[in-house]
CSV table of C-alpha atoms and ligand atoms in Angstrom, one decimal:
chain,number,residue,atom,x,y,z
H,10,MET,CA,146.7,174.0,28.2
H,11,LYS,CA,145.8,177.4,26.8
H,12,ILE,CA,148.8,179.4,25.8
H,13,GLU,CA,147.2,182.7,26.8
H,14,THR,CA,146.8,181.4,30.4
H,15,VAL,CA,150.4,180.1,30.6
H,16,LEU,CA,151.9,183.3,29.2
H,17,ARG,CA,149.8,185.4,31.6
H,18,GLU,CA,150.9,183.2,34.5
H,19,HIS,CA,154.5,183.9,33.6
H,20,LYS,CA,153.9,187.6,33.1
H,21,ARG,CA,154.7,187.3,29.4
H,22,SER,CA,152.8,189.2,26.8
H,23,ILE,CA,150.5,187.4,24.4
H,24,THR,CA,151.9,188.0,20.9
H,25,PRO,CA,150.5,186.7,17.6
H,26,GLU,CA,153.7,184.8,16.9
H,27,ARG,CA,153.6,183.0,20.3
H,28,VAL,CA,150.0,182.0,19.7
H,29,LYS,CA,150.8,180.9,16.1
H,30,MET,CA,153.7,178.8,17.2
H,31,PHE,CA,151.8,177.2,20.0
H,32,ASP,CA,149.0,176.4,17.7
H,33,PHE,CA,151.4,174.7,15.3
H,34,PHE,CA,152.7,172.5,18.2
H,35,THR,CA,149.1,171.4,19.0
H,36,HIS,CA,148.6,170.0,15.5
H,37,LYS,CA,151.9,168.1,15.2
H,38,HIS,CA,153.5,165.5,17.4
H,39,LEU,CA,157.1,166.6,16.9
H,40,SER,CA,158.4,169.7,15.2
H,41,SER,CA,161.9,170.9,14.5
H,42,ALA,CA,163.0,174.5,14.2
H,43,SER,CA,163.1,174.2,10.5
H,44,ASP,CA,159.5,172.8,10.3
H,45,ILE,CA,158.4,176.0,12.1
H,46,GLU,CA,160.5,178.1,9.8
H,47,GLN,CA,159.0,176.5,6.8
H,48,ALA,CA,155.4,177.0,8.1
H,49,PHE,CA,156.0,180.6,9.1
H,50,PRO,CA,158.9,182.1,7.1
H,51,GLU,CA,157.6,185.6,7.9
H,52,LEU,CA,158.6,185.1,11.6
H,53,GLY,CA,162.3,184.8,10.9
H,54,ARG,CA,164.8,182.4,12.4
H,55,ALA,CA,165.9,184.5,15.3
H,56,SER,CA,162.5,185.2,16.5
H,57,ILE,CA,161.5,181.5,16.2
H,58,PHE,CA,164.4,180.5,18.3
H,59,ARG,CA,163.6,183.2,20.9
H,60,THR,CA,160.0,181.8,21.1
H,61,LEU,CA,161.3,178.2,21.4
H,62,ARG,CA,163.6,179.2,24.3
H,63,LEU,CA,160.7,181.0,26.0
H,64,PHE,CA,158.4,178.0,25.5
H,65,LEU,CA,161.1,175.7,27.0
H,66,LYS,CA,161.7,178.0,29.9
H,67,ILE,CA,158.0,178.2,30.9
H,68,GLY,CA,157.5,174.5,30.4
H,69,VAL,CA,155.2,174.6,27.3
H,70,ILE,CA,157.4,172.4,25.2
H,71,ARG,CA,160.1,169.9,25.8
H,72,ARG,CA,163.2,169.0,23.7
H,73,VAL,CA,163.3,165.6,22.1
H,74,ALA,CA,166.6,164.5,20.7
H,75,LEU,CA,166.2,161.9,18.0
H,76,GLY,CA,169.7,161.0,16.7
H,77,GLU,CA,171.9,163.1,14.6
H,78,ARG,CA,170.5,166.5,13.8
H,79,GLY,CA,167.3,165.2,15.3
H,80,GLU,CA,166.5,168.0,17.6
H,81,ASN,CA,162.7,168.3,17.9
H,82,TYR,CA,160.2,169.9,20.2
H,83,GLU,CA,156.8,168.7,21.4
H,84,LEU,CA,154.2,170.0,23.8
H,85,VAL,CA,154.5,169.1,27.4
H,86,ASP,CA,151.4,167.2,28.4
H,87,GLU,CA,151.6,165.8,32.0
H,88,ASP,CA,148.7,163.4,31.2
H,89,SER,CA,150.4,161.7,28.2
H,90,HIS,CA,154.0,161.5,29.1
H,91,HIS,CA,155.8,159.2,26.6
H,92,GLU,CA,159.1,158.2,25.2
H,93,HIS,CA,160.2,157.8,21.5
H,94,MET,CA,161.6,155.3,19.1
H,95,LYS,CA,162.8,156.4,15.7
H,96,CYS,CA,163.5,154.4,12.6
H,97,SER,CA,166.8,155.4,11.2
H,98,LYS,CA,165.8,154.2,7.7
H,99,CYS,CA,162.4,155.8,7.1
H,100,GLY,CA,162.5,158.3,9.9
H,101,LYS,CA,159.2,157.2,11.4
H,102,VAL,CA,158.8,158.0,15.1
H,103,VAL,CA,156.8,155.7,17.3
H,104,SER,CA,155.9,156.8,20.9
H,105,PHE,CA,155.3,154.6,23.8
H,106,GLU,CA,154.4,154.9,27.5
H,107,SER,CA,156.1,153.0,30.2
H,108,ALA,CA,155.5,154.0,33.9
H,109,ASP,CA,158.1,151.3,34.8
H,110,ILE,CA,160.9,153.0,32.8
H,111,CYS,CA,160.1,156.5,34.1
H,112,GLN,CA,159.9,155.2,37.7
H,113,LYS,CA,163.3,153.6,37.3
H,114,ILE,CA,164.8,156.9,36.0
H,115,PHE,CA,163.4,158.7,39.1
H,116,SER,CA,164.7,156.1,41.5
H,117,GLU,CA,168.1,155.9,39.9
H,118,ALA,CA,168.3,159.7,40.1
H,119,GLN,CA,167.3,159.7,43.7
H,120,LYS,CA,170.0,157.3,44.6
H,121,ILE,CA,172.7,159.7,43.4
H,122,GLY,CA,170.9,162.8,44.7
H,123,PHE,CA,169.9,164.1,41.4
H,124,HIS,CA,166.7,166.0,40.9
H,125,VAL,CA,165.1,165.3,37.5
H,126,THR,CA,163.3,168.2,36.0
H,127,GLU,CA,162.8,166.8,32.6
H,128,HIS,CA,163.5,163.5,30.8
H,129,SER,CA,162.9,161.9,27.5
H,130,LEU,CA,164.1,158.6,26.3
H,131,SER,CA,165.0,158.3,22.6
H,132,ILE,CA,165.6,154.9,21.1
H,133,LEU,CA,167.0,154.6,17.6
H,134,GLY,CA,166.6,151.5,15.5
H,135,VAL,CA,164.9,150.0,12.5
H,136,CYS,CA,161.1,149.6,12.2
H,137,LYS,CA,159.3,146.4,11.1
H,138,ASN,CA,158.6,147.7,7.6
H,139,CYS,CA,162.2,148.6,7.0
H,140,MET,CA,163.6,145.4,8.3
H,141,THR,CA,162.0,143.2,5.6
A,204,ZN,ZN1,156.3,162.7,21.6
A,205,ZN,ZN1,161.3,152.4,9.0
A,206,ZN,ZN1,159.4,158.9,31.0
């Protein structure tokens, strides 16, 4: 995915801050708003949130909620859709793919006439290292 193409498709202008933030997402699995703020303090909080909202709207990123105050964002990649597990002790995030789980989500939604536009499964727990 090239951000310039996506922005053009949605008739949005290509600004340096949009390109910068997109680039940041391509180098990191999960980022929170404060990660972005730390990396680009010059952008300012309001403009970071504006860009995040735009990216969500045009489907560039998705929201991943990982427990309390765990709101993160990651790039949407249709080819590598995955779910997350987070260790509540060390904070490590492990991702996994399961077509079975996703299919189940879609079939359950269909049963109740719900159209799923986005989903992400977050599992909280304790990792192997922290258990011992
Ligand atoms: Zn992920
Ligand atoms: Zn751990
Ligand atoms: Zn899924």
